[in-house]
């Protein structure tokens, strides 16, 4: 059942190219010019009436939602707020009839997410679910569903479900942009073309798994480390940090790179590992200067860089290179080495990778 892999997590990491392809599937026109989300019942007029979007989820699904916010704001220019589901209901969110609430849940059974969905509906919002389980509670109760076709995810640590959620957000962002006219036809075609490249690019990353293994074994000797990044890289940093804590039990923090000097820099000392994500072209220079700040305090920096960015490679101790894509799509590539890093760090520490302590696959209590 693990198809020759030692753990479900590793199998599921390797299933990502297929999960991307299946989730895109027939939702992209054959000539690559349009996205068609036939499953949505929202009319163009209803889409034009959306004045704000709330994205609500827990854990890894919440981190996918952070990317979703960026994608929808960039492609469709609609303001988006993100909340963790256990907080959403209790802050009296402003939910109106023209609010679209998007709940994200792999299992579709997470109690807090379901409660948020119900609250949003009670307030008259339209609710769209991004879920991996057809017929789950979330899928049954939402007005619209985008199903992620990642297939069953067994390992407690979510991998292919997260990346499929990213694909769902890209498709939905493009769908909104097509309807609202916020992106030109050329821009839409370019994004679709880059989206279609992702599965092969993930395959190329997976071929370099051994390189990550060595770095992970070294990191597993430490008790504290940091992930830094800006913009979308910050969202990915949060996901990388959660994954590492969840299965390796190594303490880590994810920080918006520019925020370090407002306190956290005090924790950087000789030899502390820092994983610096620097995939966002426009933010590269700023991220490099943040890398220099931690280097000057003795940090040992692993950079996650895009092919060809030699500038970054000069300022770090080691680099993992990901293939070139559009900045907005880079989370779907940059997270993969971080998943592998957590996996191998957990393995090096002799942990139960697929069933980490204290955690359940599906959290059905609030
Ligand atoms: O099934 P869900 O997507 O609603 O689950 C949400 C979280 O419990 C889940 O993503 C959790 O954070 C993962 N174990 C992280 O790997």
XYZ file of C-alpha atoms and ligand atoms in Angstrom:
382
model
C 0.000 0.000 0.000
C 3.012 2.296 0.373
C 3.952 1.406 -3.194
C 7.573 0.676 -2.324
C 8.095 3.823 -0.231
C 9.141 3.557 3.423
C 6.407 5.894 4.601
C 3.100 7.266 3.404
C 4.491 10.770 3.674
C 7.277 10.058 1.203
C 4.836 8.340 -1.136
C 2.480 11.310 -0.957
C 5.300 13.788 -1.590
C 6.096 11.813 -4.734
C 2.460 11.737 -5.777
C 2.385 15.502 -6.119
C 3.044 15.722 -9.871
C 0.015 13.477 -10.402
C -2.045 15.436 -7.871
C -1.253 18.682 -9.742
C -2.163 17.138 -13.082
C -5.383 15.615 -11.767
C -6.451 18.821 -10.026
C -5.844 20.868 -13.173
C -7.318 18.072 -15.317
C -10.125 19.133 -17.574
C -10.354 22.494 -15.848
C -7.937 23.974 -18.378
C -9.070 24.300 -21.998
C -7.176 22.164 -24.490
C -5.571 25.177 -26.168
C -4.477 26.493 -22.758
C -6.297 29.787 -23.047
C -8.966 29.477 -20.363
C -9.864 27.926 -17.059
C -13.294 26.333 -16.845
C -14.672 25.610 -13.418
C -17.953 24.091 -14.521
C -18.642 22.830 -11.053
C -19.198 26.349 -9.727
C -22.749 27.600 -9.617
C -21.693 31.249 -9.185
C -22.878 33.338 -12.123
C -20.673 36.055 -13.663
C -22.986 38.590 -12.079
C -22.584 37.009 -8.662
C -18.821 37.084 -9.127
C -18.939 40.765 -10.032
C -20.887 41.386 -6.825
C -18.242 39.899 -4.533
C -16.832 42.797 -2.561
C -14.590 40.837 -0.230
C -13.315 37.341 0.359
C -12.622 35.602 3.659
C -10.445 32.498 3.615
C -10.841 30.319 6.685
C -9.011 27.094 7.538
C -6.698 25.380 10.044
C -3.043 24.406 10.020
C -1.611 23.588 6.637
C -4.897 24.401 4.888
C -4.664 27.863 6.460
C -1.193 28.263 4.996
C -2.603 27.383 1.576
C -5.188 30.079 2.257
C -2.418 32.624 2.828
C -1.170 31.881 -0.667
C -4.790 32.036 -1.857
C -5.145 35.559 -0.500
C -2.136 36.692 -2.441
C -3.323 34.963 -5.622
C -6.870 36.367 -5.516
C -5.714 39.878 -4.666
C -3.116 39.813 -7.415
C -5.201 38.236 -10.154
C -8.678 39.504 -9.316
C -8.029 42.644 -7.228
C -10.643 41.698 -4.606
C -9.642 42.322 -0.975
C -9.076 39.102 0.963
C -8.739 38.384 4.664
C -7.467 35.108 6.072
C -8.319 33.664 9.462
C -7.614 30.479 11.330
C -10.985 28.843 11.782
C -10.752 28.628 15.574
C -10.469 32.439 15.743
C -12.837 33.476 12.974
C -16.171 33.115 14.728
C -15.056 34.822 17.891
C -13.895 38.087 16.390
C -17.329 39.084 15.009
C -16.102 39.138 11.420
C -17.945 41.478 9.071
C -19.798 39.028 6.868
C -22.283 40.400 4.362
C -24.201 38.962 1.426
C -21.476 40.117 -0.921
C -18.776 38.311 1.068
C -17.443 35.100 -0.405
C -16.166 32.821 2.345
C -13.744 30.156 1.182
C -13.126 27.295 3.579
C -10.174 25.027 2.904
C -10.006 21.534 4.348
C -8.331 18.368 3.152
C -10.589 16.110 5.199
C -13.681 18.276 5.060
C -14.342 17.215 8.652
C -12.305 19.682 10.734
C -14.658 20.865 13.501
C -13.494 24.479 13.614
C -13.625 24.867 9.844
C -17.111 23.386 9.721
C -18.274 25.716 12.489
C -16.848 28.705 10.591
C -18.660 27.570 7.445
C -21.950 27.396 9.360
C -21.431 30.821 10.890
C -20.695 32.318 7.475
C -23.861 30.794 6.029
C -25.909 31.997 8.982
C -24.716 35.529 8.190
C -25.841 35.182 4.581
C -22.457 34.771 2.889
C -21.880 32.477 -0.017
C -19.497 29.669 0.961
C -17.118 27.902 -1.350
C -15.136 24.892 -0.143
C -11.806 23.628 -1.358
C -11.677 20.053 -0.123
C -10.123 16.727 -0.966
C -12.974 14.542 0.217
C -16.065 14.297 -1.950
C -19.140 13.931 0.254
C -17.409 15.244 3.406
C -19.364 17.469 5.817
C -17.734 20.611 4.433
C -18.456 19.536 0.856
C -22.089 18.787 1.691
C -22.747 22.096 3.406
C -20.915 24.536 1.132
C -22.694 26.296 -1.745
C -19.838 25.594 -4.135
C -16.961 23.131 -4.116
C -13.640 22.910 -5.861
C -12.472 19.367 -5.269
C -8.737 18.789 -5.077
C -7.879 15.516 -6.734
C -4.909 14.609 -4.549
C -6.269 11.148 -3.700
C -6.324 9.810 -0.122
C -3.759 11.408 2.166
C -2.795 9.029 4.967
C 0.252 10.640 6.618
C -0.709 13.093 9.350
C 1.632 15.658 7.817
C -0.174 17.161 4.865
C 1.799 17.428 1.624
C -0.039 16.679 -1.612
C -3.288 18.054 -0.166
C -1.575 21.410 0.478
C -0.072 21.687 -2.977
C -3.360 20.650 -4.610
C -5.065 23.404 -2.610
C -2.569 25.841 -4.129
C -3.519 24.598 -7.601
C -7.208 25.079 -6.722
C -6.487 28.674 -5.706
C -4.589 29.344 -8.925
C -7.491 27.994 -10.973
C -10.035 29.969 -8.985
C -7.941 33.150 -9.168
C -7.767 32.770 -12.953
C -11.496 32.064 -13.120
C -12.189 35.312 -11.265
C -9.722 37.228 -13.437
C -11.359 35.945 -16.626
C -14.791 36.996 -15.395
C -13.727 40.366 -14.038
C -11.276 41.217 -16.794
C -8.555 42.004 -14.278
C -5.884 40.156 -16.298
C -5.294 40.384 -20.022
C -5.754 37.337 -22.233
C -1.981 37.154 -22.672
C -1.386 37.251 -18.921
C -3.934 34.500 -18.395
C -2.360 32.360 -21.106
C 1.098 32.872 -19.610
C -0.061 31.848 -16.165
C -1.822 28.766 -17.525
C 1.269 27.765 -19.503
C 3.441 28.101 -16.395
C 0.887 26.196 -14.320
C 1.066 23.280 -16.768
C 4.854 23.158 -16.351
C 4.656 22.663 -12.584
C 4.237 18.863 -12.454
C 7.394 18.250 -14.509
C 9.231 20.826 -12.429
C 8.227 19.048 -9.214
C 9.538 15.821 -10.725
C 12.885 17.540 -11.279
C 12.959 18.648 -7.622
C 12.149 15.142 -6.419
C 15.114 13.814 -8.339
C 17.299 15.902 -6.032
C 15.850 14.425 -2.827
C 19.228 12.994 -1.829
C 20.749 16.466 -1.640
C 18.087 17.489 0.861
C 18.677 14.356 2.907
C 22.214 15.399 3.785
C 21.108 18.894 4.851
C 18.246 17.433 6.908
C 20.547 15.079 8.780
C 22.732 18.020 9.740
C 19.725 20.089 10.825
C 18.378 17.230 12.905
C 21.317 17.830 15.279
C 19.927 21.261 16.179
C 17.067 22.120 18.525
C 16.164 25.492 17.086
C 16.013 26.899 13.635
C 14.427 29.605 11.549
C 12.657 29.971 8.253
C 12.597 33.397 6.667
C 11.011 34.823 3.548
C 9.061 37.756 2.167
C 5.657 37.850 0.499
C 4.671 34.436 -0.786
C 7.947 33.076 0.552
C 6.764 34.012 4.032
C 3.598 31.929 3.564
C 5.752 28.989 2.440
C 8.134 29.557 5.356
C 5.196 29.153 7.754
C 4.236 25.888 6.116
C 7.840 24.603 6.153
C 8.138 25.434 9.827
C 4.853 23.753 10.748
C 5.853 20.605 8.860
C 9.235 20.452 10.567
C 7.789 20.920 14.074
C 5.012 18.448 13.448
C 7.146 15.460 12.545
C 10.738 16.156 13.609
C 9.844 17.889 16.921
C 12.584 20.424 16.223
C 11.552 23.874 17.322
C 11.445 26.366 14.513
C 9.976 29.733 13.780
C 8.953 31.249 10.495
C 9.545 34.938 10.182
C 8.791 37.574 7.603
C 12.408 38.337 6.727
C 12.082 42.094 7.205
C 10.612 41.649 10.676
C 13.592 39.811 12.183
C 15.358 42.932 13.313
C 12.359 43.899 15.439
C 13.228 41.326 18.073
C 13.892 37.847 16.777
C 17.368 38.612 15.510
C 18.436 38.359 19.166
C 18.045 34.581 18.866
C 20.459 34.225 15.982
C 23.875 33.094 17.132
C 26.750 31.040 15.862
C 25.674 27.968 13.935
C 21.889 28.464 14.109
C 20.393 27.050 10.904
C 18.306 29.506 8.881
C 16.368 28.442 5.818
C 15.949 31.485 3.617
C 13.346 31.374 0.869
C 14.165 33.786 -1.914
C 11.997 32.901 -4.877
C 10.271 36.258 -5.349
C 12.058 38.198 -8.017
C 11.034 41.678 -6.936
C 11.902 41.048 -3.301
C 15.227 39.360 -3.922
C 17.442 42.287 -3.088
C 15.616 42.936 0.191
C 15.744 39.266 1.140
C 19.471 39.130 0.415
C 20.010 42.024 2.811
C 18.062 40.137 5.496
C 20.214 37.084 4.824
C 23.285 39.236 5.401
C 21.843 40.288 8.775
C 21.641 36.692 9.986
C 24.948 35.717 8.392
C 26.652 38.548 10.285
C 25.394 36.939 13.539
C 26.823 33.548 12.617
C 23.785 31.801 11.124
C 24.280 28.873 8.794
C 22.017 29.709 5.859
C 20.396 27.347 3.401
C 18.915 29.348 0.540
C 15.968 28.159 -1.525
C 16.649 29.921 -4.791
C 15.397 30.006 -8.328
C 17.629 28.638 -11.054
C 19.996 31.286 -12.372
C 19.832 33.676 -9.381
C 23.557 33.721 -8.737
C 23.397 36.765 -6.490
C 21.586 34.844 -3.795
C 23.874 31.849 -4.063
C 26.855 34.042 -3.211
C 25.339 35.202 0.059
C 24.360 31.839 1.589
C 26.243 28.778 2.859
C 24.371 26.290 0.711
C 21.596 26.472 -1.838
C 18.774 24.320 -3.054
C 17.750 25.407 -6.523
C 14.199 25.174 -7.809
C 13.197 25.532 -11.474
C 12.115 28.897 -12.800
C 8.420 29.730 -12.797
C 6.229 32.815 -12.344
C 6.698 34.368 -8.895
C 3.053 33.787 -8.053
C 3.384 30.041 -8.713
C 6.637 29.483 -6.856
C 5.039 28.202 -3.600
C 3.979 25.083 -5.514
C 7.678 24.346 -6.079
C 9.417 25.913 -3.081
C 7.470 23.907 -0.522
C 8.645 20.570 -1.931
C 12.261 20.747 -0.657
C 10.848 21.824 2.725
C 8.574 18.781 2.842
C 11.585 16.571 2.107
C 13.633 18.386 4.726
C 11.035 17.649 7.409
C 10.710 14.071 6.285
C 14.426 13.341 6.448
C 14.894 15.280 9.703
C 12.122 13.228 11.303
C 13.703 10.045 9.993
C 17.149 11.055 11.293
C 15.631 11.590 14.726
C 14.009 8.163 14.698
C 10.453 9.497 14.913
C 7.268 7.923 13.685
C 7.060 9.996 10.502
C 3.498 9.138 9.519
C 2.019 9.291 13.013
C 3.646 12.096 14.998
C 2.961 12.239 18.723
C -0.116 14.060 20.058
C -1.661 14.615 16.628
C -4.568 13.182 14.658
C -5.121 13.240 10.913
C -8.515 14.772 11.264
C -9.309 17.127 14.143
C -13.001 16.735 14.872
C -13.045 18.585 18.213
C -13.065 22.373 18.578
O -8.358 18.259 7.076
P -7.951 19.696 7.215
O -7.297 20.227 5.999
O -9.114 20.581 7.627
O -6.904 19.726 8.379
C -6.409 20.938 8.870
C -5.191 20.726 9.749
O -5.522 19.963 10.875
C -4.038 20.042 8.995
O -3.711 20.718 7.827
C -2.799 19.954 9.883
O -2.287 21.224 10.125
C -1.759 19.039 9.203
N -1.514 17.865 9.993
C -0.437 19.702 8.946
O 0.442 18.874 8.255
